[in-house]
């Protein structure tokens, strides 16, 4: 039996999550179609990942990038429907929790096409967090829900989702990380200092106002160490709009670069002393290499990593929390403190489990 499987992706982390699932599908020889919503569109936010991770180029790009939540979501919904109807796939896979995920879930579910959600179930329990809303809707519209960790599976059960629809597959980002770690790359890191903290910064909650961005800059100004910051275009744009770029330039410790490809990112991560990041993906990846992540936002991310000490919450509204965090960073750097690599995210075979499940569901028509 041959199946036609569609992936709908649109954001940087989704291209990375797609890579191992695509490899598992290719191995079985099924027809595969990738639709790009266009939510992310810069060369180094999109194309670079297709090239370096060897992912097939999208069959269509919906060019839905930039705009308010409603605008992006509406553009994807209106442009996607006809493509899905024409392609008529046997199954559609969606990833994570972005506006592209939400829009795709609505379109595919309304067409009654079997929908499979990768990286489902994680909850921040914050009603204002935009990703939370997307994930809840996508989860409740999907036929099968693949969770990266056990806590996410429990969250779904508590929300009343039929347990037979919930599969703890492990994390496809962990699959991808192991896959790349087993290869050697020819990427020069000469432009970076030998010793540094790595940082990423893009969440809506941390870029939503000038005041919030100033708080982040004040926090960074208190850290007396090199900070390598591949800067998300959203953050760069808002720093400039709020007239804060001069302040960024005046911080001699900050080494700002454009967003880097996944391979360069994993090298930077494995060589850094520690990570400061509000990214769901990067905060988790730090644990794959036994590095601590200082998470500068009060948000319930990856509770197991918080519990085990991989993620340290920093409240940048609270001087005491900042002081505590900086003291801990200094100790990590000074004593070269390391963590063991985390094992909360499965065995590195999440993509195989996901494709096995899709295959079985389609074969037995249990969708
Ligand atoms: C989106 C997701 C977020 C995810 C992040 C991954 C939603 C609600 N948010 O946030 O969950 O963590 O992607 O990175 O879906 N921009 C560019 N070039 C690009 C991409 C973005 O210039 O290639 C700029 C545009 O001005 C755009 C802004 O960044 O308006 C925000 O982009 P958007 O995709 O809306 O949100 P992200 O912050 O990227
Ligand atoms: N990443 C990357 N280059 C960068 C910054 C991040 O390849 O310059 C990778 C990172 O290693 C992780 C993913 O992008 O795999 C996380 O994406 P992002 O932080 O944009 O979104 P989130 O995970 O918060 O949704």
Short mmCIF file of C-alpha atoms and ligand atoms in Angstrom, two decimals:
data_model
loop_
_atom_site.label_atom_id
_atom_site.label_comp_id
_atom_site.label_asym_id
_atom_site.label_seq_id
_atom_site.Cartn_x
_atom_site.Cartn_y
_atom_site.Cartn_z
CA UNK A 1 0.00 0.00 0.00
CA UNK A 2 1.35 3.43 -0.85
CA UNK A 3 0.30 6.61 0.90
CA UNK A 4 0.52 10.28 0.11
CA UNK A 5 1.63 12.20 3.17
CA UNK A 6 1.60 16.00 3.44
CA UNK A 7 3.62 18.11 5.88
CA UNK A 8 2.55 21.67 6.57
CA UNK A 9 5.35 23.85 7.98
CA UNK A 10 6.20 27.53 8.06
CA UNK A 11 8.61 28.42 10.87
CA UNK A 12 12.27 27.79 11.59
CA UNK A 13 11.79 25.15 14.31
CA UNK A 14 9.28 23.30 12.12
CA UNK A 15 11.80 22.78 9.33
CA UNK A 16 14.11 21.18 11.90
CA UNK A 17 11.31 18.97 13.29
CA UNK A 18 10.28 17.97 9.78
CA UNK A 19 13.74 16.67 8.80
CA UNK A 20 13.78 13.37 10.76
CA UNK A 21 10.11 12.63 10.01
CA UNK A 22 10.76 13.18 6.33
CA UNK A 23 13.73 10.79 6.43
CA UNK A 24 11.56 8.12 8.08
CA UNK A 25 8.86 8.55 5.41
CA UNK A 26 11.37 8.48 2.55
CA UNK A 27 12.78 5.21 3.88
CA UNK A 28 9.37 3.62 3.40
CA UNK A 29 8.97 5.02 -0.09
CA UNK A 30 5.73 6.94 0.47
CA UNK A 31 4.88 9.98 -1.58
CA UNK A 32 5.64 13.11 0.39
CA UNK A 33 4.47 16.69 -0.16
CA UNK A 34 5.70 19.69 1.79
CA UNK A 35 3.63 22.87 1.93
CA UNK A 36 5.40 25.97 3.29
CA UNK A 37 3.10 28.61 4.75
CA UNK A 38 5.77 31.28 4.26
CA UNK A 39 5.40 32.54 7.85
CA UNK A 40 9.21 32.62 8.01
CA UNK A 41 10.79 33.74 4.78
CA UNK A 42 14.33 35.15 5.20
CA UNK A 43 17.04 33.01 3.65
CA UNK A 44 18.53 32.19 7.07
CA UNK A 45 15.11 31.58 8.69
CA UNK A 46 13.88 29.20 5.99
CA UNK A 47 15.87 28.08 2.90
CA UNK A 48 19.07 27.39 4.80
CA UNK A 49 17.33 24.60 6.74
CA UNK A 50 16.01 22.89 3.61
CA UNK A 51 19.48 23.01 2.08
CA UNK A 52 21.59 21.93 5.02
CA UNK A 53 19.18 19.30 6.37
CA UNK A 54 18.55 17.83 2.91
CA UNK A 55 14.79 18.36 3.02
CA UNK A 56 12.83 18.22 -0.22
CA UNK A 57 11.80 21.71 -1.42
CA UNK A 58 8.17 22.67 -0.75
CA UNK A 59 5.67 22.04 -3.51
CA UNK A 60 3.95 25.32 -2.67
CA UNK A 61 4.66 28.41 -0.62
CA UNK A 62 1.64 30.32 0.67
CA UNK A 63 3.66 33.52 1.32
CA UNK A 64 1.69 34.23 4.47
CA UNK A 65 4.59 35.87 6.31
CA UNK A 66 4.43 39.01 8.47
CA UNK A 67 1.34 40.45 9.99
CA UNK A 68 -0.78 40.19 13.10
CA UNK A 69 -1.75 36.80 14.46
CA UNK A 70 -5.14 37.01 12.76
CA UNK A 71 -3.66 38.17 9.45
CA UNK A 72 -1.07 35.39 9.23
CA UNK A 73 -3.54 32.74 10.39
CA UNK A 74 -6.23 33.94 7.98
CA UNK A 75 -3.82 34.04 5.03
CA UNK A 76 -2.74 30.46 5.67
CA UNK A 77 -6.31 29.24 6.12
CA UNK A 78 -7.59 30.85 2.93
CA UNK A 79 -4.60 29.86 0.75
CA UNK A 80 -4.14 26.33 2.06
CA UNK A 81 -7.60 24.88 1.60
CA UNK A 82 -7.56 24.59 -2.19
CA UNK A 83 -4.11 22.96 -2.19
CA UNK A 84 -5.12 20.35 0.36
CA UNK A 85 -8.33 19.60 -1.59
CA UNK A 86 -6.40 19.25 -4.88
CA UNK A 87 -3.62 17.11 -3.41
CA UNK A 88 -6.04 15.00 -1.36
CA UNK A 89 -3.37 13.43 0.89
CA UNK A 90 -4.03 10.31 2.99
CA UNK A 91 -2.54 12.01 6.01
CA UNK A 92 -1.30 15.46 7.07
CA UNK A 93 1.40 16.11 9.64
CA UNK A 94 1.65 19.40 11.55
CA UNK A 95 4.36 20.48 13.98
CA UNK A 96 4.59 22.49 17.19
CA UNK A 97 2.53 25.50 18.12
CA UNK A 98 2.80 28.41 15.73
CA UNK A 99 0.11 30.30 13.84
CA UNK A 100 0.90 28.07 10.85
CA UNK A 101 0.15 25.01 13.00
CA UNK A 102 -3.16 26.46 14.13
CA UNK A 103 -4.26 27.45 10.63
CA UNK A 104 -3.27 24.09 9.13
CA UNK A 105 -5.10 22.20 11.88
CA UNK A 106 -8.31 24.10 11.17
CA UNK A 107 -8.16 23.57 7.39
CA UNK A 108 -7.22 19.88 7.46
CA UNK A 109 -9.59 18.96 10.25
CA UNK A 110 -12.55 20.65 8.49
CA UNK A 111 -11.76 18.56 5.40
CA UNK A 112 -11.87 15.41 7.55
CA UNK A 113 -8.41 14.35 6.46
CA UNK A 114 -6.45 12.38 9.11
CA UNK A 115 -4.35 14.87 11.08
CA UNK A 116 -1.22 13.99 13.05
CA UNK A 117 0.31 16.50 15.47
CA UNK A 118 4.01 16.26 16.26
CA UNK A 119 5.18 17.86 19.53
CA UNK A 120 1.79 18.04 21.10
CA UNK A 121 0.68 18.27 24.71
CA UNK A 122 3.13 20.71 26.19
CA UNK A 123 1.36 23.38 28.24
CA UNK A 124 2.61 26.61 29.77
CA UNK A 125 -0.70 27.14 31.63
CA UNK A 126 -0.50 30.80 30.64
CA UNK A 127 -3.66 32.16 29.07
CA UNK A 128 -1.78 35.01 27.40
CA UNK A 129 0.94 32.88 25.79
CA UNK A 130 0.18 32.80 22.03
CA UNK A 131 1.69 29.34 21.51
CA UNK A 132 -0.54 27.86 24.23
CA UNK A 133 -3.70 28.80 22.33
CA UNK A 134 -2.34 27.35 19.09
CA UNK A 135 -1.29 24.11 20.70
CA UNK A 136 -4.58 23.55 22.51
CA UNK A 137 -6.62 23.96 19.32
CA UNK A 138 -4.22 21.88 17.20
CA UNK A 139 -4.16 19.10 19.80
CA UNK A 140 -7.92 18.92 20.11
CA UNK A 141 -8.43 18.81 16.33
CA UNK A 142 -5.81 16.12 15.65
CA UNK A 143 -6.49 12.40 15.26
CA UNK A 144 -3.14 11.34 16.73
CA UNK A 145 -1.00 13.36 19.12
CA UNK A 146 2.73 12.67 19.46
CA UNK A 147 4.29 14.00 22.64
CA UNK A 148 7.98 14.76 23.17
CA UNK A 149 7.93 13.90 26.88
CA UNK A 150 5.73 12.05 29.35
CA UNK A 151 4.42 15.19 31.08
CA UNK A 152 2.93 16.38 27.78
CA UNK A 153 1.11 13.05 27.40
CA UNK A 154 -0.31 13.46 30.92
CA UNK A 155 -1.48 16.99 30.09
CA UNK A 156 -3.49 15.64 27.17
CA UNK A 157 -5.07 12.88 29.24
CA UNK A 158 -6.11 15.49 31.84
CA UNK A 159 -7.81 17.45 29.04
CA UNK A 160 -9.94 14.39 28.27
CA UNK A 161 -8.31 13.31 25.02
CA UNK A 162 -8.79 9.60 24.32
CA UNK A 163 -5.57 7.90 25.56
CA UNK A 164 -5.45 5.71 22.44
CA UNK A 165 -4.86 8.88 20.40
CA UNK A 166 -1.89 9.95 22.54
CA UNK A 167 1.53 8.52 21.73
CA UNK A 168 4.66 9.38 23.74
CA UNK A 169 7.01 9.20 20.78
CA UNK A 170 9.90 11.20 22.21
CA UNK A 171 11.16 14.37 20.64
CA UNK A 172 11.91 14.66 16.94
CA UNK A 173 14.33 17.51 17.78
CA UNK A 174 16.32 15.00 19.80
CA UNK A 175 16.32 12.64 16.79
CA UNK A 176 17.64 15.44 14.62
CA UNK A 177 20.20 16.50 17.17
CA UNK A 178 21.63 12.95 17.40
CA UNK A 179 21.60 12.60 13.61
CA UNK A 180 23.64 15.77 13.14
CA UNK A 181 25.92 15.05 16.10
CA UNK A 182 27.01 11.84 14.37
CA UNK A 183 28.28 13.83 11.37
CA UNK A 184 31.18 16.21 11.00
CA UNK A 185 30.73 19.60 9.36
CA UNK A 186 33.01 22.04 7.76
CA UNK A 187 31.69 25.14 9.49
CA UNK A 188 34.12 27.80 10.61
CA UNK A 189 33.54 29.26 14.05
CA UNK A 190 36.62 31.51 13.97
CA UNK A 191 34.53 34.65 14.18
CA UNK A 192 33.30 33.66 17.65
CA UNK A 193 35.28 34.00 20.88
CA UNK A 194 36.52 30.80 22.50
CA UNK A 195 34.56 31.38 25.70
CA UNK A 196 31.04 32.69 25.52
CA UNK A 197 27.45 32.46 26.64
CA UNK A 198 25.03 31.67 23.80
CA UNK A 199 21.75 33.53 23.66
CA UNK A 200 18.52 33.60 21.65
CA UNK A 201 15.68 36.09 22.17
CA UNK A 202 12.43 36.27 20.26
CA UNK A 203 9.33 35.48 22.29
CA UNK A 204 6.39 37.83 21.96
CA UNK A 205 6.32 38.23 25.76
CA UNK A 206 9.96 39.46 25.67
CA UNK A 207 9.65 41.76 22.66
CA UNK A 208 6.11 43.12 23.09
CA UNK A 209 7.11 46.57 24.41
CA UNK A 210 10.03 48.96 24.65
CA UNK A 211 9.90 48.59 28.41
CA UNK A 212 10.27 44.82 28.25
CA UNK A 213 13.15 45.06 25.78
CA UNK A 214 14.89 47.60 28.02
CA UNK A 215 14.57 45.19 30.94
CA UNK A 216 16.24 42.47 28.91
CA UNK A 217 19.05 44.84 27.89
CA UNK A 218 19.55 45.88 31.54
CA UNK A 219 19.83 42.21 32.49
CA UNK A 220 22.42 41.61 29.75
CA UNK A 221 24.42 44.69 30.79
CA UNK A 222 24.91 43.10 34.22
CA UNK A 223 26.60 40.02 32.73
CA UNK A 224 30.32 40.52 32.45
CA UNK A 225 31.03 37.86 29.83
CA UNK A 226 30.91 37.44 26.03
CA UNK A 227 27.38 36.79 24.82
CA UNK A 228 26.95 35.45 21.29
CA UNK A 229 23.46 36.35 20.11
CA UNK A 230 22.18 35.16 16.71
CA UNK A 231 19.38 37.67 16.56
CA UNK A 232 15.88 36.75 15.39
CA UNK A 233 14.64 39.28 12.76
CA UNK A 234 11.64 40.13 14.90
CA UNK A 235 13.87 41.23 17.79
CA UNK A 236 16.28 43.16 15.58
CA UNK A 237 13.41 45.01 13.94
CA UNK A 238 11.80 45.94 17.27
CA UNK A 239 15.07 47.02 18.88
CA UNK A 240 15.57 49.40 15.96
CA UNK A 241 11.95 50.60 16.01
CA UNK A 242 12.19 51.36 19.73
CA UNK A 243 15.44 53.25 19.23
CA UNK A 244 17.38 50.75 21.35
CA UNK A 245 19.98 49.67 18.82
CA UNK A 246 22.56 52.19 20.10
CA UNK A 247 22.22 50.70 23.56
CA UNK A 248 22.83 47.24 22.09
CA UNK A 249 25.96 48.49 20.35
CA UNK A 250 27.26 50.08 23.53
CA UNK A 251 27.34 46.70 25.30
CA UNK A 252 30.85 45.49 24.43
CA UNK A 253 30.05 41.98 25.61
CA UNK A 254 27.31 41.45 23.05
CA UNK A 255 28.32 39.76 19.81
CA UNK A 256 25.29 40.06 17.56
CA UNK A 257 25.13 37.95 14.42
CA UNK A 258 22.37 37.13 11.97
CA UNK A 259 20.40 33.93 12.65
CA UNK A 260 22.59 30.92 11.92
CA UNK A 261 21.81 27.56 10.36
CA UNK A 262 21.00 24.53 12.48
CA UNK A 263 24.44 22.96 12.20
CA UNK A 264 26.23 26.13 13.25
CA UNK A 265 23.74 26.50 16.07
CA UNK A 266 24.45 23.00 17.41
CA UNK A 267 28.19 23.72 17.30
CA UNK A 268 27.66 27.01 19.16
CA UNK A 269 25.50 25.21 21.70
CA UNK A 270 27.93 22.40 22.33
CA UNK A 271 30.82 24.87 22.86
CA UNK A 272 29.09 27.50 24.94
CA UNK A 273 29.39 27.79 28.71
CA UNK A 274 25.64 28.11 29.10
CA UNK A 275 22.56 29.31 27.24
CA UNK A 276 20.29 32.29 27.88
CA UNK A 277 17.15 31.75 25.83
CA UNK A 278 13.41 32.19 25.73
CA UNK A 279 13.14 29.62 22.94
CA UNK A 280 11.14 26.45 23.55
CA UNK A 281 13.40 24.51 21.19
CA UNK A 282 16.79 25.88 22.18
CA UNK A 283 16.07 25.62 25.93
CA UNK A 284 15.40 21.92 25.39
CA UNK A 285 18.40 21.34 23.10
CA UNK A 286 20.75 22.77 25.76
CA UNK A 287 19.85 19.77 27.91
CA UNK A 288 20.87 17.41 25.06
CA UNK A 289 24.45 18.68 25.49
CA UNK A 290 24.29 18.95 29.28
CA UNK A 291 24.21 22.76 29.33
CA UNK A 292 22.08 24.92 31.58
CA UNK A 293 19.58 27.31 30.09
CA UNK A 294 18.66 30.54 31.88
CA UNK A 295 15.12 31.23 30.73
CA UNK A 296 14.35 34.95 31.01
CA UNK A 297 10.57 34.75 31.26
CA UNK A 298 8.02 33.59 33.81
CA UNK A 299 6.48 30.81 31.74
CA UNK A 300 5.91 27.13 32.41
CA UNK A 301 8.23 25.52 29.90
CA UNK A 302 9.55 21.94 30.04
CA UNK A 303 8.69 21.28 33.72
CA UNK A 304 10.91 18.22 33.94
CA UNK A 305 13.94 20.23 32.83
CA UNK A 306 13.12 22.91 35.40
CA UNK A 307 12.75 20.25 38.10
CA UNK A 308 16.06 18.60 37.18
CA UNK A 309 17.88 21.95 37.12
CA UNK A 310 18.56 22.18 33.37
CA UNK A 311 16.34 25.24 33.07
CA UNK A 312 16.73 28.12 35.52
CA UNK A 313 13.95 30.67 35.42
CA UNK A 314 15.14 34.28 35.54
CA UNK A 315 12.56 36.89 36.41
CA UNK A 316 13.95 39.98 34.70
CA UNK A 317 11.40 42.11 36.60
CA UNK A 318 13.04 41.12 39.87
CA UNK A 319 16.55 42.31 40.82
CA UNK A 320 17.02 39.49 43.33
CA UNK A 321 16.26 36.87 40.68
CA UNK A 322 18.72 38.56 38.31
CA UNK A 323 21.44 38.67 40.97
CA UNK A 324 20.90 35.00 41.88
CA UNK A 325 21.06 33.97 38.24
CA UNK A 326 24.21 35.95 37.51
CA UNK A 327 25.91 34.46 40.57
CA UNK A 328 25.02 30.99 39.34
CA UNK A 329 26.25 31.79 35.82
CA UNK A 330 29.58 32.98 37.27
CA UNK A 331 29.94 29.72 39.19
CA UNK A 332 29.19 27.60 36.13
CA UNK A 333 31.77 29.51 34.12
CA UNK A 334 34.41 29.72 36.86
CA UNK A 335 34.21 26.06 37.92
CA UNK A 336 33.42 24.80 34.42
CA UNK A 337 30.33 23.08 35.84
CA UNK A 338 28.62 20.56 33.56
CA UNK A 339 25.35 18.63 33.73
CA UNK A 340 24.84 15.10 32.48
CA UNK A 341 22.92 14.96 29.21
CA UNK A 342 19.16 14.81 29.78
CA UNK A 343 17.10 11.77 28.86
CA UNK A 344 13.58 13.16 29.13
CA UNK A 345 12.87 13.20 25.41
CA UNK A 346 12.83 9.59 24.30
CA UNK A 347 15.43 7.44 22.61
CA UNK A 348 16.13 9.33 19.40
CA UNK A 349 13.63 7.24 17.42
CA UNK A 350 10.59 9.51 17.69
CA UNK A 351 10.25 9.89 13.91
CA UNK A 352 10.15 6.12 13.40
CA UNK A 353 7.46 5.77 16.08
CA UNK A 354 5.48 8.56 14.46
CA UNK A 355 5.61 7.08 10.96
CA UNK A 356 4.86 3.57 12.30
CA UNK A 357 1.76 4.98 13.99
CA UNK A 358 0.62 6.83 10.86
CA UNK A 359 1.13 3.71 8.76
CA UNK A 360 -0.85 1.54 11.19
CA UNK A 361 -3.65 4.10 11.51
CA UNK A 362 -4.04 4.37 7.74
CA UNK A 363 -3.79 0.61 7.16
CA UNK A 364 -6.43 -0.20 9.76
CA UNK A 365 -8.43 2.91 8.88
CA UNK A 366 -8.35 3.80 12.56
CA UNK A 367 -8.44 7.56 12.12
C1 LIG B 1 6.94 32.50 15.46
C2 LIG B 1 5.97 31.71 16.33
C3 LIG B 1 6.68 31.29 17.61
C4 LIG B 1 7.94 30.54 17.32
C5 LIG B 1 8.81 31.34 16.36
C6 LIG B 1 10.00 30.53 15.94
C7 LIG B 1 3.60 32.34 16.23
C8 LIG B 1 2.51 33.02 16.98
N1 LIG B 1 4.82 32.52 16.73
O1 LIG B 1 7.31 33.67 16.17
O2 LIG B 1 5.82 30.45 18.35
O3 LIG B 1 8.64 30.34 18.52
O4 LIG B 1 8.06 31.68 15.19
O5 LIG B 1 11.04 31.33 15.51
O6 LIG B 1 3.35 31.69 15.27
N2 LIG B 1 10.43 38.14 10.39
C9 LIG B 1 11.28 38.42 9.35
N3 LIG B 1 11.76 37.38 8.61
C10 LIG B 1 11.43 36.08 8.84
C11 LIG B 1 10.55 35.81 9.89
C12 LIG B 1 10.06 36.85 10.66
O7 LIG B 1 11.60 39.57 9.08
O8 LIG B 1 11.91 35.19 8.12
C13 LIG B 1 9.91 39.27 11.18
C14 LIG B 1 8.68 39.92 10.54
O9 LIG B 1 8.73 41.26 10.82
C15 LIG B 1 7.54 39.28 11.32
C16 LIG B 1 8.16 39.15 12.71
O10 LIG B 1 9.52 38.81 12.47
O11 LIG B 1 6.40 40.09 11.34
C17 LIG B 1 7.51 38.09 13.56
O12 LIG B 1 7.44 36.86 12.85
P1 LIG B 1 6.32 35.80 13.23
O13 LIG B 1 6.48 34.60 12.40
O14 LIG B 1 4.97 36.44 13.27
O15 LIG B 1 6.62 35.48 14.75
P2 LIG B 1 7.92 34.89 15.41
O16 LIG B 1 8.35 35.79 16.50
O17 LIG B 1 8.88 34.48 14.39
N1 LIG B 2 18.12 27.89 15.81
C1 LIG B 2 18.92 27.97 14.68
N2 LIG B 2 19.56 29.15 14.42
C2 LIG B 2 19.43 30.24 15.22
C3 LIG B 2 18.60 30.15 16.36
C4 LIG B 2 17.94 28.96 16.63
O1 LIG B 2 19.06 26.99 13.94
O2 LIG B 2 20.02 31.27 14.90
C5 LIG B 2 17.42 26.62 16.06
C6 LIG B 2 17.55 26.08 17.47
O3 LIG B 2 18.74 25.33 17.61
C7 LIG B 2 16.30 25.22 17.58
C8 LIG B 2 15.28 26.03 16.82
O4 LIG B 2 16.02 26.88 15.93
O5 LIG B 2 16.50 23.98 16.92
C9 LIG B 2 14.45 26.84 17.76
O6 LIG B 2 13.68 27.74 17.02
P1 LIG B 2 13.13 29.10 17.63
O7 LIG B 2 13.92 29.49 18.81
O8 LIG B 2 13.03 30.05 16.50
O9 LIG B 2 11.63 28.74 18.03
P2 LIG B 2 10.95 27.99 19.26
O10 LIG B 2 11.63 26.70 19.51
O11 LIG B 2 10.98 28.91 20.43
O12 LIG B 2 9.55 27.81 18.78
#
